[in-house]
PDB file of C-alpha atoms in Angstrom:
ATOM      1  CA  MET A   1      19.256  25.962 159.517  1.00 42.00           C
ATOM      2  CA  PHE A   2      21.883  27.290 162.065  1.00 44.00           C
ATOM      3  CA  LYS A   3      24.579  25.338 160.378  1.00 44.00           C
ATOM      4  CA  LYS A   4      24.138  27.212 156.899  1.00 42.00           C
ATOM      5  CA  LEU A   5      25.084  30.307 159.069  1.00 53.00           C
ATOM      6  CA  ILE A   6      28.353  29.006 160.054  1.00 53.00           C
ATOM      7  CA  ARG A   7      31.448  30.264 158.220  1.00 53.00           C
ATOM      8  CA  LYS A   8      33.920  27.571 157.934  1.00 51.00           C
ATOM      9  CA  ASN A   9      37.555  28.201 158.289  1.00 49.00           C
ATOM     10  CA  ASP A  10      38.588  27.411 154.691  1.00 43.00           C
ATOM     11  CA  LYS A  11      36.119  29.893 152.985  1.00 45.00           C
ATOM     12  CA  ARG A  12      38.070  33.266 153.380  1.00 47.00           C
ATOM     13  CA  ILE A  13      37.990  35.689 150.592  1.00 47.00           C
ATOM     14  CA  ASP A  14      41.553  36.126 148.890  1.00 52.00           C
ATOM     15  CA  ILE A  15      41.400  40.160 148.628  1.00 62.00           C
ATOM     16  CA  HIS A  16      43.905  42.311 150.409  1.00 89.00           C
ATOM     17  CA  LEU A  17      42.664  43.388 153.531  1.00 93.00           C
ATOM     18  CA  ASP A  18      43.014  47.129 152.950  1.00 93.00           C
ATOM     19  CA  GLU A  19      41.025  46.795 150.004  1.00 95.00           C
ATOM     20  CA  ARG A  20      38.339  44.797 151.715  1.00 95.00           C
ATOM     21  CA  LYS A  21      38.106  47.288 154.443  1.00 96.00           C
ATOM     22  CA  GLU A  22      37.795  50.174 151.966  1.00 96.00           C
ATOM     23  CA  ASN A  23      34.973  48.336 150.010  1.00 95.00           C
ATOM     24  CA  ALA A  24      33.102  47.619 153.274  1.00 96.00           C
ATOM     25  CA  GLN A  25      33.156  51.223 154.354  1.00 97.00           C
ATOM     26  CA  LYS A  26      31.514  52.222 151.058  1.00 97.00           C
ATOM     27  CA  GLU A  27      28.566  50.356 152.097  1.00 96.00           C
ATOM     28  CA  GLN A  28      26.257  50.611 155.123  1.00 96.00           C
ATOM     29  CA  LEU A  29      28.148  49.247 158.128  1.00 98.00           C
ATOM     30  CA  PRO A  30      26.693  47.786 161.116  1.00 98.00           C
ATOM     31  CA  CYS A  31      26.655  50.633 164.065  1.00 98.00           C
ATOM     32  CA  HIS A  32      26.703  48.053 166.818  1.00 98.00           C
ATOM     33  CA  ILE A  33      28.372  44.834 166.719  1.00 98.00           C
ATOM     34  CA  ALA A  34      27.957  42.418 169.683  1.00 98.00           C
ATOM     35  CA  ILE A  35      30.586  39.234 170.013  1.00 98.00           C
ATOM     36  CA  ILE A  36      30.094  36.292 171.933  1.00 98.00           C
ATOM     37  CA  MET A  37      33.841  35.291 172.597  1.00 98.00           C
ATOM     38  CA  ASP A  38      33.878  31.742 172.600  1.00 97.00           C
ATOM     39  CA  GLY A  39      36.560  29.089 172.255  1.00 97.00           C
ATOM     40  CA  ASN A  40      39.560  30.363 174.643  1.00 97.00           C
ATOM     41  CA  GLY A  41      39.575  26.766 176.485  1.00 96.00           C
ATOM     42  CA  ARG A  42      39.512  24.857 173.369  1.00 97.00           C
ATOM     43  CA  TRP A  43      42.255  26.760 171.637  1.00 98.00           C
ATOM     44  CA  ALA A  44      44.592  25.862 174.677  1.00 97.00           C
ATOM     45  CA  LYS A  45      43.400  22.211 174.619  1.00 97.00           C
ATOM     46  CA  LYS A  46      44.367  21.827 171.122  1.00 97.00           C
ATOM     47  CA  ARG A  47      48.016  22.972 172.123  1.00 97.00           C
ATOM     48  CA  SER A  48      48.030  21.131 175.284  1.00 98.00           C
ATOM     49  CA  LEU A  49      47.918  24.317 177.310  1.00 97.00           C
ATOM     50  CA  PRO A  50      46.082  25.134 180.581  1.00 96.00           C
ATOM     51  CA  ARG A  51      42.689  27.129 179.695  1.00 95.00           C
ATOM     52  CA  ILE A  52      43.941  30.294 181.190  1.00 95.00           C
ATOM     53  CA  ALA A  53      46.566  30.498 178.496  1.00 97.00           C
ATOM     54  CA  GLY A  54      43.533  30.429 176.023  1.00 97.00           C
ATOM     55  CA  HIS A  55      42.230  33.227 177.981  1.00 97.00           C
ATOM     56  CA  HIS A  56      45.111  35.252 177.897  1.00 96.00           C
ATOM     57  CA  GLU A  57      45.551  34.900 174.205  1.00 97.00           C
ATOM     58  CA  GLY A  58      42.010  35.869 173.866  1.00 97.00           C
ATOM     59  CA  MET A  59      42.785  38.927 175.449  1.00 96.00           C
ATOM     60  CA  LYS A  60      45.250  39.852 172.623  1.00 96.00           C
ATOM     61  CA  THR A  61      42.398  39.152 170.189  1.00 98.00           C
ATOM     62  CA  VAL A  62      40.428  41.686 171.911  1.00 97.00           C
ATOM     63  CA  LYS A  63      42.772  44.425 171.765  1.00 96.00           C
ATOM     64  CA  LYS A  64      43.197  43.587 168.050  1.00 97.00           C
ATOM     65  CA  ILE A  65      39.633  43.462 167.081  1.00 98.00           C
ATOM     66  CA  THR A  66      38.848  46.654 169.326  1.00 98.00           C
ATOM     67  CA  ARG A  67      41.720  48.471 167.048  1.00 97.00           C
ATOM     68  CA  PHE A  68      40.313  47.289 163.747  1.00 98.00           C
ATOM     69  CA  ALA A  69      36.556  48.197 164.444  1.00 98.00           C
ATOM     70  CA  ASN A  70      37.411  51.490 165.658  1.00 97.00           C
ATOM     71  CA  GLU A  71      39.351  51.786 162.091  1.00 96.00           C
ATOM     72  CA  VAL A  72      36.620  50.619 159.947  1.00 97.00           C
ATOM     73  CA  GLY A  73      34.338  52.894 161.644  1.00 98.00           C
ATOM     74  CA  ILE A  74      32.007  50.646 163.783  1.00 98.00           C
ATOM     75  CA  ASP A  75      30.238  53.032 166.608  1.00 98.00           C
ATOM     76  CA  THR A  76      29.696  50.426 169.430  1.00 98.00           C
ATOM     77  CA  LEU A  77      31.587  47.052 170.163  1.00 98.00           C
ATOM     78  CA  THR A  78      30.176  44.884 172.736  1.00 98.00           C
ATOM     79  CA  LEU A  79      32.118  41.896 174.066  1.00 98.00           C
ATOM     80  CA  TYR A  80      30.604  39.347 176.420  1.00 98.00           C
ATOM     81  CA  ALA A  81      33.628  38.928 178.635  1.00 96.00           C
ATOM     82  CA  PHE A  82      32.229  36.852 181.643  1.00 96.00           C
ATOM     83  CA  SER A  83      28.462  35.860 182.241  1.00 97.00           C
ATOM     84  CA  THR A  84      26.535  35.277 185.355  1.00 96.00           C
ATOM     85  CA  GLU A  85      27.081  31.652 184.740  1.00 96.00           C
ATOM     86  CA  ASN A  86      30.965  31.668 184.425  1.00 96.00           C
ATOM     87  CA  TRP A  87      30.980  31.980 188.171  1.00 96.00           C
ATOM     88  CA  LYS A  88      30.533  27.822 188.030  1.00 95.00           C
ATOM     89  CA  ARG A  89      33.991  27.101 186.487  1.00 95.00           C
ATOM     90  CA  PRO A  90      37.096  26.301 188.405  1.00 94.00           C
ATOM     91  CA  LYS A  91      38.150  28.721 191.066  1.00 95.00           C
ATOM     92  CA  MET A  92      41.490  29.056 189.533  1.00 94.00           C
ATOM     93  CA  GLU A  93      40.155  29.857 185.992  1.00 95.00           C
ATOM     94  CA  VAL A  94      37.564  32.375 187.639  1.00 96.00           C
ATOM     95  CA  ASP A  95      40.374  34.067 189.581  1.00 95.00           C
ATOM     96  CA  PHE A  96      42.484  34.463 186.562  1.00 95.00           C
ATOM     97  CA  LEU A  97      39.627  35.898 184.481  1.00 96.00           C
ATOM     98  CA  MET A  98      39.084  38.541 187.165  1.00 96.00           C
ATOM     99  CA  ARG A  99      42.515  39.625 186.670  1.00 95.00           C
ATOM    100  CA  LEU A 100      42.422  39.978 183.321  1.00 94.00           C
ATOM    101  CA  PRO A 101      40.511  43.312 182.953  1.00 93.00           C
ATOM    102  CA  GLU A 102      43.110  44.776 185.180  1.00 92.00           C
ATOM    103  CA  GLU A 103      45.962  43.344 183.099  1.00 93.00           C
ATOM    104  CA  PHE A 104      44.122  44.361 179.816  1.00 93.00           C
ATOM    105  CA  LEU A 105      42.993  47.770 180.940  1.00 93.00           C
ATOM    106  CA  GLY A 106      46.352  48.421 182.572  1.00 89.00           C
ATOM    107  CA  THR A 107      48.475  48.012 179.653  1.00 93.00           C
ATOM    108  CA  TYR A 108      46.009  49.117 176.855  1.00 95.00           C
ATOM    109  CA  LEU A 109      44.302  52.156 178.497  1.00 96.00           C
ATOM    110  CA  PRO A 110      46.771  54.667 177.055  1.00 96.00           C
ATOM    111  CA  GLU A 111      46.125  53.448 173.577  1.00 96.00           C
ATOM    112  CA  LEU A 112      42.508  53.276 174.047  1.00 96.00           C
ATOM    113  CA  ILE A 113      42.596  57.059 175.327  1.00 96.00           C
ATOM    114  CA  GLU A 114      44.782  57.899 172.433  1.00 96.00           C
ATOM    115  CA  GLN A 115      42.278  56.224 169.888  1.00 96.00           C
ATOM    116  CA  ASN A 116      39.326  58.129 171.275  1.00 97.00           C
ATOM    117  CA  VAL A 117      37.679  54.987 172.639  1.00 98.00           C
ATOM    118  CA  GLN A 118      35.139  55.037 175.453  1.00 98.00           C
ATOM    119  CA  VAL A 119      35.086  52.122 177.692  1.00 98.00           C
ATOM    120  CA  ARG A 120      31.785  50.968 179.169  1.00 98.00           C
ATOM    121  CA  MET A 121      30.822  48.323 181.386  1.00 97.00           C
ATOM    122  CA  MET A 122      27.315  46.490 181.748  1.00 98.00           C
ATOM    123  CA  GLY A 123      26.576  43.655 184.277  1.00 97.00           C
ATOM    124  CA  ASN A 124      26.336  43.369 187.976  1.00 96.00           C
ATOM    125  CA  LEU A 125      29.642  44.796 189.102  1.00 93.00           C
ATOM    126  CA  ASP A 126      28.978  44.864 192.691  1.00 93.00           C
ATOM    127  CA  VAL A 127      29.855  41.311 193.513  1.00 94.00           C
ATOM    128  CA  LEU A 128      33.376  41.460 191.545  1.00 96.00           C
ATOM    129  CA  PRO A 129      36.684  41.541 193.102  1.00 96.00           C
ATOM    130  CA  GLU A 130      37.815  45.063 194.273  1.00 96.00           C
ATOM    131  CA  HIS A 131      40.890  45.003 191.991  1.00 95.00           C
ATOM    132  CA  THR A 132      38.615  44.122 189.390  1.00 96.00           C
ATOM    133  CA  LYS A 133      36.090  47.084 189.771  1.00 96.00           C
ATOM    134  CA  ARG A 134      39.037  49.573 190.537  1.00 95.00           C
ATOM    135  CA  ALA A 135      40.348  48.726 187.189  1.00 95.00           C
ATOM    136  CA  ILE A 136      37.138  48.867 185.290  1.00 96.00           C
ATOM    137  CA  ASN A 137      36.336  52.307 187.301  1.00 96.00           C
ATOM    138  CA  LYS A 138      39.539  53.761 186.165  1.00 96.00           C
ATOM    139  CA  ALA A 139      39.049  52.956 182.551  1.00 97.00           C
ATOM    140  CA  VAL A 140      35.483  54.490 182.342  1.00 97.00           C
ATOM    141  CA  GLU A 141      36.362  57.497 184.187  1.00 97.00           C
ATOM    142  CA  GLU A 142      39.554  58.089 182.080  1.00 97.00           C
ATOM    143  CA  THR A 143      37.473  57.488 178.776  1.00 98.00           C
ATOM    144  CA  ALA A 144      34.416  59.225 179.509  1.00 97.00           C
ATOM    145  CA  LYS A 145      35.069  62.202 177.450  1.00 96.00           C
ATOM    146  CA  ASN A 146      35.908  60.165 174.425  1.00 97.00           C
ATOM    147  CA  ASP A 147      33.479  60.246 171.498  1.00 95.00           C
ATOM    148  CA  GLY A 148      34.975  57.575 169.279  1.00 96.00           C
ATOM    149  CA  LEU A 149      34.201  53.766 169.283  1.00 98.00           C
ATOM    150  CA  ILE A 150      32.216  52.596 172.485  1.00 98.00           C
ATOM    151  CA  LEU A 151      33.891  49.592 173.848  1.00 98.00           C
ATOM    152  CA  ASN A 152      31.284  48.015 176.031  1.00 98.00           C
ATOM    153  CA  PHE A 153      32.253  44.903 178.042  1.00 98.00           C
ATOM    154  CA  ALA A 154      29.517  42.698 179.456  1.00 98.00           C
ATOM    155  CA  LEU A 155      31.060  41.338 182.795  1.00 97.00           C
ATOM    156  CA  ASN A 156      29.187  39.215 185.242  1.00 97.00           C
ATOM    157  CA  TYR A 157      26.272  39.876 182.844  1.00 98.00           C
ATOM    158  CA  GLY A 158      23.004  37.645 182.559  1.00 98.00           C
ATOM    159  CA  SER A 159      20.211  39.074 180.344  1.00 98.00           C
ATOM    160  CA  ARG A 160      17.339  37.034 181.982  1.00 98.00           C
ATOM    161  CA  ASN A 161      18.614  38.770 185.335  1.00 97.00           C
ATOM    162  CA  GLU A 162      18.755  42.011 183.531  1.00 98.00           C
ATOM    163  CA  ILE A 163      15.224  41.732 182.248  1.00 98.00           C
ATOM    164  CA  VAL A 164      13.973  40.513 185.807  1.00 98.00           C
ATOM    165  CA  GLN A 165      15.459  43.524 187.331  1.00 97.00           C
ATOM    166  CA  ALA A 166      13.682  45.894 184.835  1.00 98.00           C
ATOM    167  CA  VAL A 167      10.398  44.448 185.478  1.00 98.00           C
ATOM    168  CA  LYS A 168      11.168  45.095 189.337  1.00 98.00           C
ATOM    169  CA  ARG A 169      11.968  48.643 188.794  1.00 98.00           C
ATOM    170  CA  ILE A 170       8.781  49.188 186.813  1.00 98.00           C
ATOM    171  CA  ALA A 171       6.661  47.422 189.275  1.00 97.00           C
ATOM    172  CA  LYS A 172       8.135  49.640 191.913  1.00 97.00           C
ATOM    173  CA  GLN A 173       7.218  52.608 189.897  1.00 97.00           C
ATOM    174  CA  ILE A 174       3.568  51.363 189.542  1.00 97.00           C
ATOM    175  CA  GLU A 175       3.269  50.674 193.328  1.00 97.00           C
ATOM    176  CA  GLN A 176       4.630  54.122 194.076  1.00 97.00           C
ATOM    177  CA  ASP A 177       2.145  55.477 191.482  1.00 96.00           C
ATOM    178  CA  GLU A 178       5.010  57.050 189.320  1.00 97.00           C
ATOM    179  CA  ILE A 179       3.332  55.209 186.524  1.00 97.00           C
ATOM    180  CA  SER A 180       0.143  53.523 185.491  1.00 96.00           C
ATOM    181  CA  GLU A 181      -0.029  49.925 184.021  1.00 95.00           C
ATOM    182  CA  GLU A 182      -1.096  51.348 180.794  1.00 96.00           C
ATOM    183  CA  GLU A 183       2.246  53.371 180.376  1.00 97.00           C
ATOM    184  CA  ILE A 184       4.199  50.015 180.476  1.00 97.00           C
ATOM    185  CA  THR A 185       5.679  50.170 176.802  1.00 97.00           C
ATOM    186  CA  GLU A 186       8.702  48.523 175.015  1.00 97.00           C
ATOM    187  CA  GLU A 187      10.262  51.882 175.405  1.00 97.00           C
ATOM    188  CA  LEU A 188       9.883  52.153 178.680  1.00 98.00           C
ATOM    189  CA  LEU A 189      11.117  48.499 179.515  1.00 98.00           C
ATOM    190  CA  ASN A 190      14.171  49.764 177.171  1.00 98.00           C
ATOM    191  CA  SER A 191      15.057  52.608 179.441  1.00 97.00           C
ATOM    192  CA  HIS A 192      15.392  50.084 182.354  1.00 98.00           C
ATOM    193  CA  LEU A 193      17.819  48.008 180.654  1.00 98.00           C
ATOM    194  CA  MET A 194      21.739  48.205 181.046  1.00 98.00           C
ATOM    195  CA  THR A 195      21.738  49.256 177.483  1.00 98.00           C
ATOM    196  CA  LYS A 196      19.472  52.071 177.381  1.00 97.00           C
ATOM    197  CA  ASP A 197      22.095  54.684 176.340  1.00 97.00           C
ATOM    198  CA  LEU A 198      23.028  52.314 173.106  1.00 98.00           C
ATOM    199  CA  SER A 199      21.574  51.382 170.163  1.00 97.00           C
ATOM    200  CA  GLU A 200      20.336  47.645 169.845  1.00 98.00           C
ATOM    201  CA  PRO A 201      23.103  45.402 167.958  1.00 98.00           C
ATOM    202  CA  ASP A 202      23.018  45.341 164.243  1.00 98.00           C
ATOM    203  CA  LEU A 203      25.234  42.031 164.012  1.00 98.00           C
ATOM    204  CA  LEU A 204      25.841  39.648 166.542  1.00 98.00           C
ATOM    205  CA  ILE A 205      29.061  37.219 166.080  1.00 98.00           C
ATOM    206  CA  ARG A 206      29.647  34.086 167.985  1.00 98.00           C
ATOM    207  CA  THR A 207      32.929  32.311 167.448  1.00 98.00           C
ATOM    208  CA  SER A 208      33.880  28.511 167.973  1.00 97.00           C
ATOM    209  CA  GLY A 209      31.034  26.884 166.020  1.00 97.00           C
ATOM    210  CA  GLU A 210      28.338  27.040 168.868  1.00 96.00           C
ATOM    211  CA  VAL A 211      25.123  28.338 167.626  1.00 97.00           C
ATOM    212  CA  ARG A 212      23.405  29.674 170.733  1.00 97.00           C
ATOM    213  CA  LEU A 213      22.933  32.992 172.611  1.00 98.00           C
ATOM    214  CA  SER A 214      23.915  31.809 176.116  1.00 97.00           C
ATOM    215  CA  ASN A 215      21.816  34.449 178.013  1.00 98.00           C
ATOM    216  CA  PHE A 216      23.308  37.297 176.071  1.00 98.00           C
ATOM    217  CA  MET A 217      21.109  40.401 175.340  1.00 98.00           C
ATOM    218  CA  LEU A 218      18.127  38.319 174.528  1.00 98.00           C
ATOM    219  CA  TRP A 219      15.814  41.457 174.480  1.00 98.00           C
ATOM    220  CA  GLN A 220      18.233  43.760 172.298  1.00 98.00           C
ATOM    221  CA  LEU A 221      19.000  40.895 169.782  1.00 98.00           C
ATOM    222  CA  ALA A 222      15.110  40.625 168.547  1.00 97.00           C
ATOM    223  CA  TYR A 223      16.147  42.054 165.032  1.00 96.00           C
ATOM    224  CA  THR A 224      19.937  41.380 165.046  1.00 98.00           C
ATOM    225  CA  GLU A 225      21.796  39.509 162.260  1.00 98.00           C
ATOM    226  CA  PHE A 226      23.562  36.628 163.617  1.00 98.00           C
ATOM    227  CA  TRP A 227      27.095  35.408 162.058  1.00 98.00           C
ATOM    228  CA  PHE A 228      28.631  32.312 163.631  1.00 98.00           C
ATOM    229  CA  THR A 229      32.175  30.901 162.899  1.00 98.00           C
ATOM    230  CA  ASP A 230      33.992  27.924 163.669  1.00 98.00           C
ATOM    231  CA  THR A 231      37.155  29.998 164.390  1.00 98.00           C
ATOM    232  CA  LEU A 232      38.144  29.834 167.991  1.00 98.00           C
ATOM    233  CA  TRP A 233      38.285  33.536 169.457  1.00 98.00           C
ATOM    234  CA  PRO A 234      41.989  33.615 169.807  1.00 98.00           C
ATOM    235  CA  ASP A 235      42.457  32.730 166.035  1.00 98.00           C
ATOM    236  CA  PHE A 236      39.480  35.513 165.151  1.00 98.00           C
ATOM    237  CA  ASP A 237      41.117  38.257 163.217  1.00 98.00           C
ATOM    238  CA  GLU A 238      40.737  41.368 161.161  1.00 97.00           C
ATOM    239  CA  ALA A 239      39.815  39.269 158.144  1.00 97.00           C
ATOM    240  CA  SER A 240      37.194  37.319 160.166  1.00 98.00           C
ATOM    241  CA  LEU A 241      35.530  40.530 161.105  1.00 98.00           C
ATOM    242  CA  LEU A 242      35.376  42.053 157.713  1.00 97.00           C
ATOM    243  CA  GLU A 243      33.885  38.722 156.684  1.00 97.00           C
ATOM    244  CA  ALA A 244      30.970  38.971 159.250  1.00 98.00           C
ATOM    245  CA  ILE A 245      30.466  43.042 158.215  1.00 98.00           C
ATOM    246  CA  GLU A 246      30.365  41.731 154.678  1.00 97.00           C
ATOM    247  CA  SER A 247      27.786  39.116 155.311  1.00 97.00           C
ATOM    248  CA  TYR A 248      25.577  41.588 156.981  1.00 98.00           C
ATOM    249  CA  GLN A 249      26.018  44.059 154.073  1.00 97.00           C
ATOM    250  CA  LYS A 250      24.498  41.489 151.624  1.00 95.00           C
ATOM    251  CA  ARG A 251      21.282  40.834 153.867  1.00 94.00           C
ATOM    252  CA  ASN A 252      17.920  42.440 153.710  1.00 84.00           C
ATOM    253  CA  ARG A 253      17.042  43.622 157.183  1.00 74.00           C
ATOM    254  CA  ARG A 254      13.078  43.746 156.848  1.00 68.00           C
ATOM    255  CA  TYR A 255      12.219  44.197 160.466  1.00 64.00           C
ATOM    256  CA  GLY A 256       9.200  41.913 159.953  1.00 64.00           C
ATOM    257  CA  GLY A 257       8.081  43.902 156.707  1.00 61.00           C
ATOM    258  CA  LEU A 258       8.793  43.230 153.255  1.00 56.00           C
ATOM    259  CA  LYS A 259      11.745  45.922 152.522  1.00 57.00           C
ATOM    260  CA  GLY A 260      12.440  45.652 148.769  1.00 58.00           C
ATOM    261  CA  GLU A 261      10.081  42.962 147.998  1.00 57.00           C
ATOM    262  CA  GLU A 262       6.670  43.208 145.901  1.00 50.00           C
ATOM    263  CA  VAL A 263       3.689  42.473 148.028  1.00 47.00           C
ATOM    264  CA  ASN A 264       0.929  40.326 145.852  1.00 47.00           C
TER     265      ASN A 264
END
């Protein structure tokens, strides 16, 4: 079933990019797009390069896709940059990945400010290296008043842990008689998640042909539309993002109901 959802590299729609963008903007756009950026290592391996070269190239794709998402009119772009499981990777690769936010934000921050992009981060940032936290905090602070695209990085993020921590906070509220068990609702749990100030993703994109969620926003993706592509993240471009948006716009989002369908 999932294989039917995967876009193959040879099925591009041959229409000029600007025309396609204008056509997409005439339809309902996904307000929040979440992307699992996968395939940096395989991209490098195919070129006999070290894995870190793939991550560096993937950083360039982040710039390109952020810029284009802002142009199209997307409200929020959440990028899965580093999971809680990624610490298991070789130390040299992890160290390089921890330097990428500093390099990315150090060079790209002036443009983000100029483009009215607001940078946010979600994840357990306490255990990150100090240089990584400094770069993140600087970007968040200097873009806090921007009201354009929200560029939300999931860094040292794991959805199961996020939910566990939310449950613990609710349990503490009950223990301290701040709330009763009867007051526990989906809305209450939502208010304790890292995404409490964001809308739920309308569209999830995963690159590189993998068709799993990898502990990413498990609660928030309950009614999200999924779009998978064989394209490796460094090769993902504006046309790829448009293709995902076009696919989304053709779907009938029923949220468990029968929107647009007759009930016999």
